CSV table of C-alpha atoms in Angstrom, one decimal:
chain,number,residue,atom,x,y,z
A,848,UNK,CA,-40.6,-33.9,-93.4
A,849,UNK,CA,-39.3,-36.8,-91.2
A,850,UNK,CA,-39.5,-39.5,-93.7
A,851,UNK,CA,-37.4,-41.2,-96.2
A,852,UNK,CA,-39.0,-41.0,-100.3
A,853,UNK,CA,-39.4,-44.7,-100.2
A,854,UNK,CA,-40.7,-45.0,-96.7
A,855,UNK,CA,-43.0,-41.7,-97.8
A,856,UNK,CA,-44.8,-43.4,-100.8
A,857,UNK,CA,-45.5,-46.3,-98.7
A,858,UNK,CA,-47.2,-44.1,-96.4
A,859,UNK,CA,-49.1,-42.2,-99.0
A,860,UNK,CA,-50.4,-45.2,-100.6
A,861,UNK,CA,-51.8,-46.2,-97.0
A,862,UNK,CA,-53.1,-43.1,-96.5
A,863,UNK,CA,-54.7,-43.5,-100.0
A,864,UNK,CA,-56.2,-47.1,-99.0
A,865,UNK,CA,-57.7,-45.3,-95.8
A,866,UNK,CA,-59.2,-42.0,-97.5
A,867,UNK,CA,-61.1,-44.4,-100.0
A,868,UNK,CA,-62.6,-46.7,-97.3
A,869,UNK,CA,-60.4,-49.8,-98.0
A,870,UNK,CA,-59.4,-49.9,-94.7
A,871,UNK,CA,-60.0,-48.3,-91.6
A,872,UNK,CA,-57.1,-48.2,-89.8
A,873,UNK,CA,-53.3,-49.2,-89.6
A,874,UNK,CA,-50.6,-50.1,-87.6
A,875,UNK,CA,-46.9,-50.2,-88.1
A,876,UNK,CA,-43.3,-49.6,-87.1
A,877,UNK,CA,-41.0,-48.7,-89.4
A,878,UNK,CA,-37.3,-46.4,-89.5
A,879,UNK,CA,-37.3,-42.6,-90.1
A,880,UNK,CA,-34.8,-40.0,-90.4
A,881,UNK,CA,-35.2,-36.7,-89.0
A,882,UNK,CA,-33.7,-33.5,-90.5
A,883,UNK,CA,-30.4,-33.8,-89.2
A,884,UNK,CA,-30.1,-37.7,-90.1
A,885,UNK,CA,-30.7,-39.3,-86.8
A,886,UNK,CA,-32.5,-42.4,-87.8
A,887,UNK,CA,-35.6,-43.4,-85.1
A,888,UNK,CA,-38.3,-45.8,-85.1
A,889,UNK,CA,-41.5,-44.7,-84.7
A,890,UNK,CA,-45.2,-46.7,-84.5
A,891,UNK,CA,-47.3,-45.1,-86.4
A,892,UNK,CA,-51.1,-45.7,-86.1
A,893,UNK,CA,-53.2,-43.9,-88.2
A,894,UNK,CA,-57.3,-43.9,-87.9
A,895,UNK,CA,-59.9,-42.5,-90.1
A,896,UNK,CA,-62.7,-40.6,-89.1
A,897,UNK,CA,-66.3,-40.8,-90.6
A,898,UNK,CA,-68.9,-38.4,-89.9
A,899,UNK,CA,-72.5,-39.7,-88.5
A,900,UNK,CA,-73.4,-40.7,-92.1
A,901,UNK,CA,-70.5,-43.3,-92.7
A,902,UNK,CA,-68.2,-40.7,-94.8
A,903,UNK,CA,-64.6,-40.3,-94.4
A,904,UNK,CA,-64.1,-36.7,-93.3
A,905,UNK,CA,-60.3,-37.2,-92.7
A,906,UNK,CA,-57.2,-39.3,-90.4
A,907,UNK,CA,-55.7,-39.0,-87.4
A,908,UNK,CA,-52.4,-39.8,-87.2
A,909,UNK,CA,-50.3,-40.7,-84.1
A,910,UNK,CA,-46.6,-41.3,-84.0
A,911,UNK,CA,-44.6,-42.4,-81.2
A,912,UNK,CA,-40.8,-42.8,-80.8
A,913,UNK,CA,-40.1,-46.5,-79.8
A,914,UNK,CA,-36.5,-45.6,-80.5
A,915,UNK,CA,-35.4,-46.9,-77.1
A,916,UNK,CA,-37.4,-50.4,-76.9
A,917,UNK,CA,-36.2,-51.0,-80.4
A,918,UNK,CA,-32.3,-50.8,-78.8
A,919,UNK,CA,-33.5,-52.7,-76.0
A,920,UNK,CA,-34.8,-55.2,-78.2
A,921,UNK,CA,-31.5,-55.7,-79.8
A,922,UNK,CA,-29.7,-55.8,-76.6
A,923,UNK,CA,-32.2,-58.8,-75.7
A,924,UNK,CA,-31.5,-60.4,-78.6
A,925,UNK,CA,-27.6,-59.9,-78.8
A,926,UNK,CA,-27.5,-61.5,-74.6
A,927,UNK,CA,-30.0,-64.3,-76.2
A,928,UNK,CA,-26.9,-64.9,-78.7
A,929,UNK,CA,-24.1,-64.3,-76.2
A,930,UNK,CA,-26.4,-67.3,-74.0
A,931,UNK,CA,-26.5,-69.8,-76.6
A,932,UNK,CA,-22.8,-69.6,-77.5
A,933,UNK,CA,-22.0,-70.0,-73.9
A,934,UNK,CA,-24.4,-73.0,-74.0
A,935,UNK,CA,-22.6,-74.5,-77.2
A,936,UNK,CA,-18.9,-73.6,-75.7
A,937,UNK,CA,-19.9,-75.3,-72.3
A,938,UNK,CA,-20.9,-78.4,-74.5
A,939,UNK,CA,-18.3,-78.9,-77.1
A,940,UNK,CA,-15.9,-78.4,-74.2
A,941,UNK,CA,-17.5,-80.8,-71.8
A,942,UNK,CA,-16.7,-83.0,-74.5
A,943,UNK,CA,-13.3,-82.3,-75.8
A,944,UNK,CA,-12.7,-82.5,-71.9
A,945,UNK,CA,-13.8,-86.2,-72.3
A,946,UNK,CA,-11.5,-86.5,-75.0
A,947,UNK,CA,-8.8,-85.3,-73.3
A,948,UNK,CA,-9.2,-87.4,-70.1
A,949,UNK,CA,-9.4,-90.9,-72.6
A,950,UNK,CA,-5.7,-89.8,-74.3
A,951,UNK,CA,-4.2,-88.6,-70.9
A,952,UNK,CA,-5.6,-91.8,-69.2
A,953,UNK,CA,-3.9,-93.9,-72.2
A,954,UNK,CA,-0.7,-92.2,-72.6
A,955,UNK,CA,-0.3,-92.7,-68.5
A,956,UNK,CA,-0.2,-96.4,-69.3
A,957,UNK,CA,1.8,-96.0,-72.3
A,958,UNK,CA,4.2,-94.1,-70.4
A,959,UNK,CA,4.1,-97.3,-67.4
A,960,UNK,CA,4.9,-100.1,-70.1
A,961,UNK,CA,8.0,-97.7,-71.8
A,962,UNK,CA,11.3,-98.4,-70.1
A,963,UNK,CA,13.0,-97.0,-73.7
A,964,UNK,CA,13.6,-93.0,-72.4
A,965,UNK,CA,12.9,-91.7,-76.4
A,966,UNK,CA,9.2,-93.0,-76.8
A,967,UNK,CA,8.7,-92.0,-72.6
A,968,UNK,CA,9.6,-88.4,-73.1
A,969,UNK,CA,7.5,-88.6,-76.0
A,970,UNK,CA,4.8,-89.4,-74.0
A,971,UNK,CA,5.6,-86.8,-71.5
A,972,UNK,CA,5.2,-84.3,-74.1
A,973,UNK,CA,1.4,-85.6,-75.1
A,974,UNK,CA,0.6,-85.5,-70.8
A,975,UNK,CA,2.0,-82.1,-71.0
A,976,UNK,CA,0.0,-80.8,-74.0
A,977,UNK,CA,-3.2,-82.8,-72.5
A,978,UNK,CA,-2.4,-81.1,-68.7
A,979,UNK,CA,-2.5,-77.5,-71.3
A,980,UNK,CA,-5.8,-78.5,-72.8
A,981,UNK,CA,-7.4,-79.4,-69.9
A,982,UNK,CA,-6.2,-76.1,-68.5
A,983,UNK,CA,-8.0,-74.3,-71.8
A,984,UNK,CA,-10.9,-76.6,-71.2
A,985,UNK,CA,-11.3,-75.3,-67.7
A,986,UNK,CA,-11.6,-71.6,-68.3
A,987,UNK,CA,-13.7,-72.3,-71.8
A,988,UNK,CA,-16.3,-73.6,-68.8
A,989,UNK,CA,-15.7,-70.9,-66.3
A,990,UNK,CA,-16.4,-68.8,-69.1
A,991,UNK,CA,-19.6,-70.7,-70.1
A,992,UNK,CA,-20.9,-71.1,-66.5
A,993,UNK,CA,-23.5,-68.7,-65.1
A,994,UNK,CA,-23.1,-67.9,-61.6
A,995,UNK,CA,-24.1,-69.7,-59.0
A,996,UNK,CA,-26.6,-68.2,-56.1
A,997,UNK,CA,-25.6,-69.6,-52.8
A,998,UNK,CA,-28.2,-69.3,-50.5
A,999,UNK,CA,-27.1,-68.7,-46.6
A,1000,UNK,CA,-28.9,-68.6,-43.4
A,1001,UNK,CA,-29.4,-65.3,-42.0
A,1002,UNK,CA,-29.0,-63.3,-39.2
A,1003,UNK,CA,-32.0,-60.8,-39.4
A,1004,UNK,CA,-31.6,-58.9,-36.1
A,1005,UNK,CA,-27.7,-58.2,-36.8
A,1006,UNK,CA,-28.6,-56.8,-40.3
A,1007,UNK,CA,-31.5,-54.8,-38.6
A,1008,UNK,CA,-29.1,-53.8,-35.7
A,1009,UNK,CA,-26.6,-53.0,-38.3
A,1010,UNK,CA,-29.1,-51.2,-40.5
A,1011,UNK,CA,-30.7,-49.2,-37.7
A,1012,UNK,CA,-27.1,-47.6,-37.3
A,1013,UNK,CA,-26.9,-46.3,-40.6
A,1014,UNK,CA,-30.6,-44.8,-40.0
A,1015,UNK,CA,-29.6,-43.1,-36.6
């Protein structure tokens, strides 16, 4: 009643390979939808059973919702993505930032040889857009950075005088 038609022939045709003894068990996980549409994932793990004499007398069937692991898997994976993006940003920027320092360190001379004010406040303008990159290139690594754990000595008889309070 829970199942799909495609994901229902698949199922019958395992049943199939179970009742006539090619196998004797299986494992999967796989989508359903219930009656009202919700979609869950379920692992299904269905057995046969054999009397003393060796012949299949029928299948046990056991389904369980793995609805919630499945969403945590995806979460997992989704941070995974989210961490290797922030790994790729922190190096494309560390290098742009390289970039940046090599033309802002050049135009500074440029700007020392200039007496002629035209090509100097040209060369203010590329220290002013470099100054704004380097800004952007600053919070592209905040944003990359994990934080940082600082460790600190400490104190344990004030947090246990402190905590002792809170009991009392």
């Amino acid at each position: 009643e829970m199942m799909q038609p495609a994901e229902g022939q698949e199922e019958h045709a395992l049943f199939l390979d179970l009742v006539q003894g090619r196998r004797d068990e299986y494992r999967r996980e796989q989508a359903y939808r219930t009656e009202n549409g919700t979609v869950i994932w379920a692992r299904a793990v269905m057995s046969l059973v054999r009397s003393d004499g060796g012949r299949p007398t029928g299948a046990i069937l056991m389904l369980e919702d793995v609805t919630d692991r499945k969403a945590l898997e995806e979460q997992v994976r989704q941070i995974q993505k989210l961490d290797a993006m922030g790994r790729l940003v922190a190096g494309v920027a560390h290098d742009f930032n390289n970039l940046l320092t090599a033309i802002g360190g050049y135009a500074e001379l440029a700007r020392e040889e200039v007496s002629d004010p035209s090509p100097r406040h040209q060369l203010d303008e590329v220290l002013a857009v470099t100054r704004r990159a380097t800004a952007l290139t600053r919070q592209l690594l905040m944003f990359s950075r994990r934080p940082s754990i600082d460790p600190a000595p400490l104190q344990i008889d004030g947090v246990i005088a402190a905590m002792t309070s809170l009991v009392e």
